[in-house]
Every structure is written in structure tokens, then in C-alpha cells.
Amino acid sequence: MAGLELLSDQGFRIDGRRPHELRKIQCRLGIFKQADGSAYIEQGNTKVLAAVYGPHEIRGSRGKALHDKVLVNCQYSMATFSTGERKRRPRGDRKSQEMTMHLKQTFDAAIQTALYPRSQIDIFVEVLQSDGGNYCASVNAATLAVIDAGIPMKDYVCACSASFVSDTPIVDISYLEESSGGPELIVATLPKSEQIVFLEQNSRLHEDNLSKVLDLAVKGTKDVHHVLDQAVREHVSQVSAFENTDQS
Amino acid sequence: MRGEIESNMAVDIRLAGTRETTKRAVPDEIANLVTPGDVITSDTGFMRGHGTYMEDDKLHTSVAGVVERVNKLICVKPVKTRYNGEVGDVVIGRIIEVGQRRWKVETHSKLDSILMLSSVNLPGGELRRRSEEDEKMMRHYLKEGDLISAEVQSVFSDGALSLHTRSLKYGKLGQGTLLQVSPSLVKRRKTHFHHLPCGASMILGNNGYIWLCPTVSEETGTETGGYDQDLQPVTKGDRQTVARLRNCILAQAAHGMMLFDTGILYTYEASLKYPVKDIMKPEVMTEIIEITNHRQEVEGS
């Protein structure tokens, strides 16, 4: 990748952000009527839809039911048109299976699973447009959808990625920065208590730099949390506004 | 010929961009609004209710909603959630499985509800012990896909509901329309069965399922528990009344109004100057709802 400068001398990244800046986040809650909860999020050019169904009776094989907690069932998929190259993506491929598993682990940790024994919560995530940080956007969208469904969680789960380019940690990396071969650190946290629920690292990063990059990623999740919280508050006050005024 | 078809079957389709957004001016943020992870209080003197959890001796929120306090009990009620059954609620459900001495019923609850063979009225209204014969006839009484109205008899420890239909007003539902709204929009009231003066009957299920059907005259009677089904074609007028009511209720639900008989009737009356299908148009919907709101304020219902 010679000639491609991820961080300019002036300290700007390719898309004009500073190292610690997130991409623009836009989100909406309650976009589907049919689902119990749903959300749509745009993080820069990464666009993700999430829908939550449940808690409901276990569908399919009864044997999967857990007698003391709810079964969290996730499904991650990418649209054929989500990347630069149009490609059919069957749901069962390795990449999305892995992503599905990671989402399941993340939400198992955040949802108060003990409240709904013998039932099931389905979380469906669809990436409509992919520009890096698919896991992060998926987690953030799914969090909003779970909140919209009124399912109790310990806290929001927010995810953010970070990388390390020319001795500077950079946050919320785009596809270009992701594919340049540098290290990638993906972290999902419960932002209020700063507990890490998920941590993944791709390619090598020197141990001395790990804490710097991790700190920036965790700070990134807090920034994400701030944006999501605003959106949830706005949505909830909008919906409950007329319910209160109309009570006669 | 072509023109004729077009004029008869005009369809009103709007681009997403030209649709009116339903957003209205939001008043200032509601007090006591909390989101998951917020600390409500660090005072240990309070009791932990629904939608909250205790960590590090602090009371945290686990859902997004408004804090409600009753003496020492603190709960947070989410805006939208599945149906939480309570004993005595009227519900409408769909049979999804016939099992050993019981039916499984889907009631938009967290777990499937159960209707025991011993808690239904048998056809003919005879009261006796349920024999094996009855067990074999279960699918004859109620089969998969049938809709029933029932009352919540008890709530199991895991939150599943046990229903009963031991009254002649409950039982199998015949011809009509089912619609679904958020359970939080249905008020808990003394009666949930309404014969509206416009010639339709309505059952407002606490689980957010609403059943609309043309009112049947008293002498043919619904006193059989609904097992004898009248499958005569419903007249066009009746169908229009039911369709209009349905659209009115959906309009109210879209505006987040609580649903109860007089309110629905006011909306129905306000909608009479429009054709049935026009009620779903956003501008007509808003107008009807405004008229209804105004009338409710004036009459102080």
C-alpha cells in the first residue's frame, strides 16, 4: 500500500477525520411494525438494520430451551449489494457464522437473561452497506433494537474499533484503514461501568502500544454511547409524549 | 377499456419522500426519563421493581422508560413491550397446538399460554368431568388456527398464562376481523366486550388483540360458546362498518391514543364523512384524531 498515506503530516486521516474522531452516527428506532424492536444505524458509510423478536416461546427444536435463562439467538447477514463487489452471500458462510457467534456472546452478557426462563430472543442483523466496522455497527444497531423491544439490559452495549498508524492510535476505522494491513482492535463495552464484554484483535500490535489503542477504543465506545443515548431519549419522549397527553 | 380499469381501480401510492413525517413537535424532555444503565438512586431504602436491578448498592435501570414510584417501590415501565398477563384480563388468542388435555394458545405473551381441557365449557354447556371421549374430541372443539377469547385464570411462576373460557361470553370466535395494537394502549376496564351502536361488536383484549365482528341478534344468540359457527356471508354494509372501525382503531393506535369504547366511537363518528379506505391517509387520520381529541376534552370523558 505504498503511496497511500493513512495519516497525513498535518494529522488528518484519509476521510478528513482526526485520529480520535468517530464517523457521523445517525440512527432511528422502531422502524418496523411487525418486529418487537427494530433500529437502523449509519456510521459513516456503514449502514445496518437490526430487528428483535421476543422474548417468545422457543421455536424449532424444543431441546434448545434453557430452564434458567433466555436463549439469545442471533443472525448476522450481509446484503449482496453491501460491498464494492456484488456477491451472493449465503447465510451459512464462515464469516457470518463467526459474526453471529460473537453477537450472541456479546448480548448474552448484556441482556438480563435470567428474567425470561424457557424463552427465546431473536436478534436479526443485516448489513446494507459495508464500509468497515461491521461488527461495531451491528452491535450498536442491535442494542438500540433490544432497547426498543423493552428487553431489560444491564447497560447499553457499544462497540468501537481502533487501529495504530504511524505511532498514533486511530479510532473507528473505515474499510480503507481496515484493509491496509495495520492492526485492528475491536472492543464492545458496557460504557457506564467500563466493563469489556468483547475484545478482538486482528494482525500484530506491539504490547507497549496496546493500552493506548485500547483506551482510545474504550473512549470511542463511550462517545458512541452518548450518541445512542440521545437517540433513545428522543425516541422515548416522542412516543410517550402523546400517551401521557391523551390519557383522559 | 384501459381507462375504465384505471378509473375504477385508482390506487393511492406515495413516494416515501413526499410522505408526511409523523413527527410532531415534542415537548421538552419528560422528567424521570431513564435509559438502561442509569442510576436511579443510591439510597438502599427503596424496593427493586420491574425494569430495575441492584448493583454496588445502587439501583440501576434496565429498560428505557419513565420511572414510577409507589411508596418504596420503584419500577420503570418500558414504552413498548410484550404482554404481561394479570389474572382476570380478557385476552384474544390463537390456538397453535393441541396437546394432552390442553391447548397451546398464542397471546403475544412471553411464553405460550395454556388452555386446559378442564377450563373450557363444552358445547351444549353440560358440566361434568372430562372423559377420555372429550380428550379425543379436542381437535373437534378447537383446532390449530382457531381464534378464541378467554380470561386469564392464573399466572405460572415462569410467567406463562393459564386461560379459561368458563363463561358463555368467552369461547371460539367466528367471522370478523382481528387487529393487533400495542398492549399498553388497551385500558384495563370493567368490561372489554362492547356492542357498539353502529352495528358491530368489539372485544378489546388486554394483550393488544382486538376482535371486531358484526353484532348478531340476541335470539340466534352467542350462548353456545361459539362452537356452532354461523358461516353465512356477511352483508356488505356490515363489512364496511367493521372495516371502518378497524381503520379508526388503527388510526388511534398510530397516534398513541388509549383505546376504549367511547373514544373509538367518537373516532368512528368523526370518520363518517370519509370513505372507509381514506381513513388510512395520514392527513385524514390526523384530522379525525384531532376532532376526537377535541370532543373528548369537551365532553370530559
XYZ file of C-alpha atoms in Angstrom:
549
model
C 0.000 0.000 0.000
C 2.775 2.365 -0.859
C 1.650 5.853 -1.662
C -1.467 5.603 0.465
C -0.973 7.786 3.449
C -3.358 6.815 6.244
C -2.324 9.741 8.390
C -1.150 12.944 6.772
C 1.628 15.108 8.154
C -0.990 17.537 9.401
C -2.542 14.742 11.415
C -5.639 14.103 9.284
C -6.889 10.744 8.079
C -7.960 9.896 4.528
C -11.566 10.879 5.113
C -10.531 14.110 6.824
C -11.043 12.991 10.419
C -8.596 13.491 13.233
C -7.256 10.313 14.883
C -9.715 10.429 17.794
C -12.815 11.352 15.835
C -15.706 8.976 15.146
C -17.606 8.909 11.901
C -21.000 10.559 11.862
C -23.637 8.397 13.533
C -27.279 8.614 12.568
C -29.860 6.254 13.950
C -33.568 5.606 14.178
C -35.605 3.319 16.424
C -38.845 1.490 15.829
C -38.721 1.307 12.052
C -40.607 -1.982 11.678
C -44.184 -2.517 12.813
C -44.008 -6.274 12.887
C -40.885 -6.724 14.992
C -40.923 -6.210 18.771
C -37.970 -3.875 18.392
C -36.013 -2.542 15.459
C -33.360 0.021 14.654
C -31.311 1.416 11.820
C -27.882 2.921 12.182
C -25.448 4.659 9.877
C -21.868 5.010 10.980
C -20.281 6.933 8.158
C -20.978 4.771 5.123
C -21.660 1.609 7.096
C -25.401 1.039 7.263
C -27.020 -1.653 9.368
C -30.578 -2.758 10.118
C -31.466 -4.729 13.228
C -34.718 -6.382 14.276
C -35.520 -8.065 17.571
C -38.316 -10.572 18.149
C -39.195 -11.811 21.573
C -38.954 -12.904 24.240
C -41.176 -15.650 22.892
C -41.660 -19.405 23.129
C -38.809 -21.454 21.685
C -39.479 -22.133 18.027
C -37.896 -25.060 16.275
C -36.270 -27.664 18.438
C -37.643 -27.567 21.970
C -34.422 -29.061 23.280
C -32.566 -25.800 22.970
C -34.603 -24.225 25.756
C -32.625 -23.242 28.818
C -34.529 -23.797 32.028
C -32.997 -20.898 33.927
C -32.472 -18.224 31.300
C -33.468 -16.952 27.923
C -31.898 -18.256 24.728
C -30.373 -15.446 22.683
C -30.470 -16.298 19.018
C -28.627 -14.039 16.584
C -28.380 -13.969 12.853
C -25.921 -11.780 11.007
C -26.123 -11.383 7.284
C -24.783 -9.083 4.631
C -26.776 -7.931 1.649
C -25.494 -8.914 -1.794
C -25.079 -5.239 -2.634
C -23.357 -4.264 0.603
C -19.774 -4.246 -0.641
C -17.980 -2.804 -3.675
C -18.151 -6.131 -5.394
C -21.598 -7.617 -5.822
C -21.607 -11.098 -4.387
C -24.145 -13.622 -3.225
C -23.646 -14.222 0.455
C -25.305 -17.332 1.749
C -26.096 -17.017 5.451
C -24.132 -20.034 6.453
C -20.709 -18.839 5.361
C -17.855 -18.894 7.853
C -17.519 -15.158 8.212
C -21.118 -14.502 9.102
C -21.290 -17.601 11.306
C -18.400 -16.230 13.316
C -20.021 -12.818 13.481
C -23.283 -14.419 14.595
C -21.460 -16.188 17.401
C -19.748 -13.008 18.529
C -23.034 -11.120 18.589
C -24.627 -13.895 20.613
C -21.825 -13.804 23.191
C -21.996 -10.036 23.406
C -25.730 -9.902 24.007
C -25.747 -12.894 26.331
C -23.537 -10.795 28.575
C -25.606 -7.629 28.383
C -29.216 -8.827 28.425
C -30.610 -9.831 31.822
C -31.127 -13.358 30.659
C -32.313 -14.789 33.972
C -35.618 -12.901 33.782
C -37.170 -14.957 31.000
C -36.538 -18.656 31.543
C -37.503 -21.109 28.805
C -37.986 -18.441 26.171
C -36.038 -17.074 23.264
C -34.967 -13.700 21.904
C -34.123 -13.384 18.224
C -31.785 -10.679 17.022
C -31.523 -10.282 13.264
C -28.851 -8.026 11.854
C -28.494 -7.119 8.195
C -25.616 -5.083 6.823
C -26.919 -2.961 3.972
C -23.725 -1.163 3.168
C -20.316 -2.073 4.441
C -17.511 0.401 4.940
C -15.542 -1.045 7.818
C -16.605 -1.645 11.388
C -19.414 -4.068 10.511
C -19.314 -5.723 13.906
C -19.377 -2.377 15.702
C -22.319 -1.050 13.722
C -24.145 -4.368 14.156
C -23.720 -4.300 17.924
C -24.817 -0.680 18.147
C -27.868 -1.289 15.953
C -28.816 -4.424 17.882
C -28.502 -2.552 21.201
C -30.953 0.049 20.000
C -33.330 -2.628 18.742
C -33.186 -4.502 22.057
C -33.934 -1.297 23.953
C -36.789 -0.564 21.574
C -38.216 -4.019 22.304
C -38.250 -3.199 26.029
C -35.943 -6.078 26.924
C -34.031 -5.451 30.168
C -30.289 -4.982 29.777
C -27.579 -4.186 32.295
C -26.455 -1.288 30.159
C -26.121 -0.327 26.540
C -23.512 -2.380 24.704
C -21.452 -0.136 22.485
C -18.728 -1.269 20.156
C -15.893 0.593 18.531
C -12.770 -0.274 16.584
C -9.300 1.214 16.715
C -6.031 0.901 14.885
C -2.463 2.094 15.183
C -0.920 4.025 12.333
C 2.494 5.723 12.379
C 2.742 5.794 16.153
C -0.762 7.238 16.542
C -3.820 5.305 17.668
C -6.856 5.977 15.454
C -10.462 5.235 16.332
C -13.487 3.914 14.376
C -11.570 2.770 11.317
C -13.081 2.709 7.851
C -12.769 -0.018 5.236
C -9.702 1.598 3.718
C -7.908 1.773 7.034
C -9.077 -1.740 7.895
C -7.724 -3.281 4.707
C -4.364 -1.543 4.769
C -2.942 -4.351 6.865
C -2.459 -2.463 10.092
C -3.542 -3.800 13.466
C -7.230 -3.740 14.294
C -8.711 -3.804 17.753
C -12.455 -4.264 18.181
C -13.982 -3.758 21.593
C -17.545 -3.863 22.938
C -18.175 -2.437 26.391
C -20.871 -1.599 28.860
C -19.942 2.082 28.779
C -21.217 3.181 32.200
C -19.266 0.568 34.114
C -16.471 0.337 31.511
C -16.695 -3.435 31.521
C -15.397 -5.060 28.385
C -17.751 -7.710 27.022
C -15.969 -8.425 23.771
C -12.436 -7.869 22.526
C -10.948 -8.942 19.236
C -7.614 -8.173 17.651
C -6.509 -8.716 14.086
C -2.882 -8.672 12.972
C 0.004 -7.690 15.214
C 0.307 -4.815 17.612
C 3.210 -4.220 19.959
C 2.403 -4.834 23.570
C 3.601 -1.376 24.625
C 1.029 0.238 22.373
C -1.890 -1.992 23.336
C -3.078 0.063 26.279
C -3.019 3.293 24.259
C -5.105 1.793 21.474
C -7.441 0.061 23.897
C -8.001 3.251 25.865
C -8.905 5.099 22.703
C -11.286 2.344 21.597
C -12.990 2.331 25.012
C -13.302 6.095 24.850
C -14.791 5.596 21.390
C -17.467 3.311 22.835
C -18.338 5.987 25.371
C -18.738 8.528 22.604
C -20.943 6.078 20.727
C -22.975 5.563 23.898
C -23.525 9.288 24.195
C -24.934 9.472 20.655
C -27.133 6.376 21.082
C -28.433 7.595 24.426
C -29.515 10.876 22.867
C -31.368 8.995 20.143
C -33.125 6.696 22.632
C -34.178 9.595 24.850
C -35.568 11.467 21.894
C -37.447 8.402 20.676
C -38.902 7.536 24.076
C -40.034 11.070 24.841
C -41.630 11.299 21.423
C -43.570 8.079 21.804
C -44.640 8.539 25.404
C -45.482 12.219 24.861
C -48.879 11.593 23.329
C -49.618 8.656 25.523
C -49.459 10.941 28.512
C -51.407 13.794 26.945
C -54.133 11.525 25.658
C -54.823 9.869 28.950
C -58.199 11.238 29.801
C -61.245 -0.342 -21.622
C -57.892 0.513 -20.153
C -59.085 3.890 -18.985
C -62.080 2.301 -17.359
C -59.923 -0.005 -15.323
C -57.702 2.823 -14.275
C -60.588 4.984 -13.193
C -62.188 2.155 -11.265
C -59.066 0.931 -9.600
C -57.275 4.119 -8.781
C -54.569 3.398 -6.276
C -53.111 5.980 -3.955
C -49.405 5.416 -3.699
C -46.980 7.962 -2.346
C -43.252 8.186 -2.512
C -41.541 7.763 0.816
C -40.008 11.198 0.442
C -43.316 13.001 -0.006
C -44.994 11.264 2.893
C -45.701 13.449 5.831
C -43.480 12.524 8.684
C -45.472 11.661 11.746
C -43.089 13.608 13.908
C -44.785 16.259 15.929
C -43.312 18.985 17.987
C -42.018 17.241 21.051
C -42.473 18.969 24.335
C -39.408 19.241 26.477
C -37.890 16.009 27.555
C -40.053 14.242 30.065
C -38.875 14.279 33.633
C -37.788 10.950 35.103
C -36.881 9.535 31.717
C -34.219 6.869 32.109
C -32.276 4.584 29.797
C -30.533 1.264 30.554
C -27.622 1.570 32.962
C -28.738 4.822 34.570
C -28.519 5.032 38.345
C -31.928 5.839 39.823
C -30.850 6.114 43.420
C -28.053 5.005 45.691
C -30.415 5.045 48.645
C -30.875 1.442 49.815
C -34.248 2.170 51.392
C -36.132 1.500 48.162
C -37.521 -1.712 46.785
C -36.495 -3.026 43.413
C -39.375 -3.291 40.925
C -39.653 -4.285 37.282
C -37.137 -2.743 34.919
C -34.503 -2.174 37.571
C -31.593 -4.077 39.072
C -29.268 -3.691 42.009
C -25.515 -3.402 41.634
C -22.949 -1.976 44.025
C -25.795 -0.971 46.366
C -27.177 1.288 43.692
C -30.463 0.919 41.898
C -29.902 0.841 38.115
C -32.368 0.937 35.240
C -32.521 -1.891 32.750
C -35.053 -0.544 30.236
C -35.766 2.796 28.602
C -38.861 4.432 30.046
C -40.332 6.559 32.787
C -39.651 5.916 36.466
C -42.735 5.188 38.540
C -42.644 5.248 42.305
C -45.247 3.763 44.585
C -44.222 4.402 48.187
C -40.939 2.485 48.444
C -41.265 0.500 45.244
C -39.508 1.791 42.159
C -40.341 0.450 38.705
C -39.508 1.529 35.193
C -42.112 0.877 32.551
C -40.782 0.496 29.018
C -42.745 2.213 26.258
C -43.160 -0.930 24.208
C -43.085 -4.480 25.499
C -44.739 -7.840 25.166
C -47.972 -8.514 27.005
C -47.637 -9.050 30.742
C -50.620 -11.076 31.819
C -52.558 -10.495 35.006
C -55.295 -12.623 36.494
C -58.701 -11.532 35.233
C -57.525 -9.988 31.979
C -59.572 -10.578 28.870
C -57.359 -11.831 26.057
C -57.754 -12.968 22.488
C -55.512 -15.739 21.288
C -54.911 -18.197 18.532
C -54.680 -21.943 19.062
C -51.296 -23.141 17.859
C -51.131 -26.642 19.253
C -53.461 -29.326 20.558
C -51.808 -31.364 23.276
C -52.553 -33.699 26.148
C -55.671 -32.283 27.811
C -54.589 -28.790 26.855
C -54.341 -26.327 24.034
C -51.390 -24.043 23.487
C -52.532 -20.517 22.723
C -50.534 -17.661 21.232
C -51.406 -14.459 23.101
C -48.448 -12.167 22.303
C -47.079 -13.074 25.686
C -43.521 -14.075 26.536
C -44.423 -17.735 26.622
C -47.313 -19.548 25.011
C -50.457 -19.602 27.136
C -52.238 -22.759 28.120
C -55.924 -23.555 27.942
C -56.743 -26.710 29.883
C -59.497 -29.019 28.710
C -60.942 -28.761 32.205
C -61.279 -25.000 31.957
C -63.444 -24.774 28.874
C -67.190 -25.040 28.545
C -68.088 -27.990 26.415
C -70.558 -27.490 23.553
C -74.052 -27.703 24.868
C -72.900 -26.280 28.170
C -73.012 -29.543 30.089
C -70.998 -29.610 33.265
C -69.298 -32.880 34.057
C -65.917 -34.475 34.469
C -63.941 -34.518 31.266
C -63.825 -38.071 29.964
C -61.439 -39.697 27.566
C -64.040 -39.185 24.889
C -63.687 -35.454 25.369
C -59.931 -35.751 25.086
C -60.314 -37.455 21.737
C -62.744 -34.784 20.599
C -60.418 -31.895 21.499
C -59.430 -31.115 17.953
C -63.103 -31.165 17.083
C -63.790 -28.387 19.584
C -60.797 -26.185 18.888
C -58.194 -26.832 16.250
C -54.953 -25.134 15.245
C -55.589 -21.687 13.852
C -58.863 -21.058 15.692
C -59.249 -17.771 17.472
C -60.644 -17.655 20.983
C -61.480 -15.082 23.571
C -60.608 -16.089 27.110
C -59.816 -14.841 30.573
C -56.523 -15.248 32.412
C -57.093 -17.754 35.187
C -53.642 -17.819 36.710
C -50.036 -16.951 36.008
C -47.378 -19.647 36.373
C -44.080 -18.949 38.085
C -42.237 -18.640 34.776
C -44.737 -16.061 33.519
C -46.805 -18.363 31.290
C -50.549 -17.806 31.448
C -53.294 -20.284 32.123
C -56.565 -19.303 30.457
C -60.170 -20.284 30.955
C -63.330 -19.859 28.907
C -65.822 -20.878 31.570
C -68.363 -18.262 30.753
C -70.629 -18.045 27.770
C -69.176 -14.745 26.688
C -65.806 -16.399 26.053
C -65.090 -19.082 23.520
C -64.380 -19.556 19.874
C -64.618 -16.534 17.595
C -66.450 -16.753 14.314
C -66.426 -14.328 11.420
C -64.785 -10.985 11.946
C -61.554 -9.042 11.871
C -58.579 -9.343 14.184
C -56.209 -6.459 14.628
C -53.178 -6.000 16.741
C -52.048 -2.931 18.663
C -49.551 -2.378 21.432
C -50.835 -3.978 24.680
C -50.076 -0.771 26.570
C -52.774 1.052 24.588
C -55.648 -1.035 25.928
C -57.040 0.321 29.166
C -57.940 -2.146 31.892
C -61.658 -1.583 32.411
C -64.668 -3.256 33.899
C -65.889 -4.505 30.566
C -63.980 -5.373 27.435
C -66.940 -6.643 25.427
C -68.802 -3.902 23.629
C -71.833 -3.913 21.359
C -71.380 -0.625 19.565
C -74.442 1.266 18.332
C -73.004 1.271 14.811
C -73.917 -2.392 14.499
C -70.640 -4.068 15.344
C -69.283 -5.843 18.383
C -65.822 -5.340 19.698
C -63.628 -7.269 22.109
C -60.679 -5.289 23.398
C -58.155 -7.883 24.518
C -55.729 -6.737 27.197
C -52.975 -8.362 25.151
C -53.445 -5.827 22.369
C -55.506 -8.085 20.135
C -58.822 -6.582 19.154
C -61.679 -8.512 17.649
C -64.355 -6.845 15.543
C -67.430 -8.573 14.218
C -70.963 -7.704 13.141
C -73.382 -7.842 16.073
C -75.507 -10.953 15.988
C -79.109 -10.570 17.070
C -79.937 -11.881 20.511
C -82.349 -14.665 19.586
C -79.828 -16.636 17.492
C -77.593 -15.938 20.409
C -73.919 -16.381 21.093
C -74.879 -18.510 24.041
C -73.310 -21.665 22.655
C -69.796 -20.592 23.487
C -69.138 -20.106 19.795
C -68.987 -23.760 18.845
C -71.845 -23.512 16.359
C -70.455 -21.274 13.711
C -72.633 -19.169 11.521
C -70.869 -19.141 8.194
C -73.493 -17.153 6.330
C -71.925 -14.460 4.153
C -71.736 -11.137 5.986
C -73.561 -8.313 4.252
C -71.586 -5.568 2.570
C -72.865 -2.944 4.987
C -71.668 -4.917 7.997
C -68.313 -5.472 6.391
C -67.916 -1.777 5.755
C -68.789 -0.932 9.334
C -66.206 -3.404 10.598
C -63.584 -2.145 8.160
C -64.255 1.454 9.168
C -63.929 0.590 12.839
C -60.707 -1.242 12.136
C -59.207 1.736 10.350
C -60.361 4.080 13.116
C -58.720 1.921 15.789
C -55.514 1.699 13.771
C -55.566 5.470 13.361
C -55.912 5.911 17.120
C -53.130 3.412 17.737
C -50.856 5.178 15.256
C -51.323 8.342 17.289
C -50.666 6.537 20.549
C -54.157 7.072 21.962
C -55.566 4.845 24.654
C -58.313 2.590 23.298
C -61.725 2.311 24.938
C -65.312 2.191 23.726
C -66.364 5.853 23.761
C -63.103 7.059 22.272
C -63.370 4.580 19.439
C -66.978 5.557 18.850
C -66.046 9.242 18.648
C -63.390 8.431 16.064
C -65.891 6.331 14.164
C -68.367 9.179 14.069
C -65.700 11.669 13.046
C -64.671 9.400 10.189
C -68.149 9.041 8.695
C -67.657 11.807 6.156
C -64.786 9.935 4.518
C -64.849 6.692 2.527
C -63.509 3.771 4.540
C -60.175 3.438 2.769
C -59.365 7.154 3.027
C -59.080 6.899 6.814
C -55.618 5.431 6.426
C -54.320 8.520 4.624
C -52.111 10.408 7.053
C -53.783 13.806 6.670
C -57.300 12.385 7.065
C -56.098 10.343 10.027
C -54.688 13.402 11.753
C -57.894 15.364 11.179
C -60.120 12.613 12.559
C -57.906 12.193 15.597
C -57.950 15.922 16.261
C -61.734 16.020 16.129
C -61.871 13.052 18.505
C -59.421 14.621 20.915
C -61.389 17.844 20.923
C -64.646 16.043 21.561
C -63.132 14.038 24.394
C -61.927 17.213 26.041
C -65.293 18.927 25.672
C -67.300 16.009 26.989
C -64.701 15.276 29.627
C -64.841 11.532 29.230
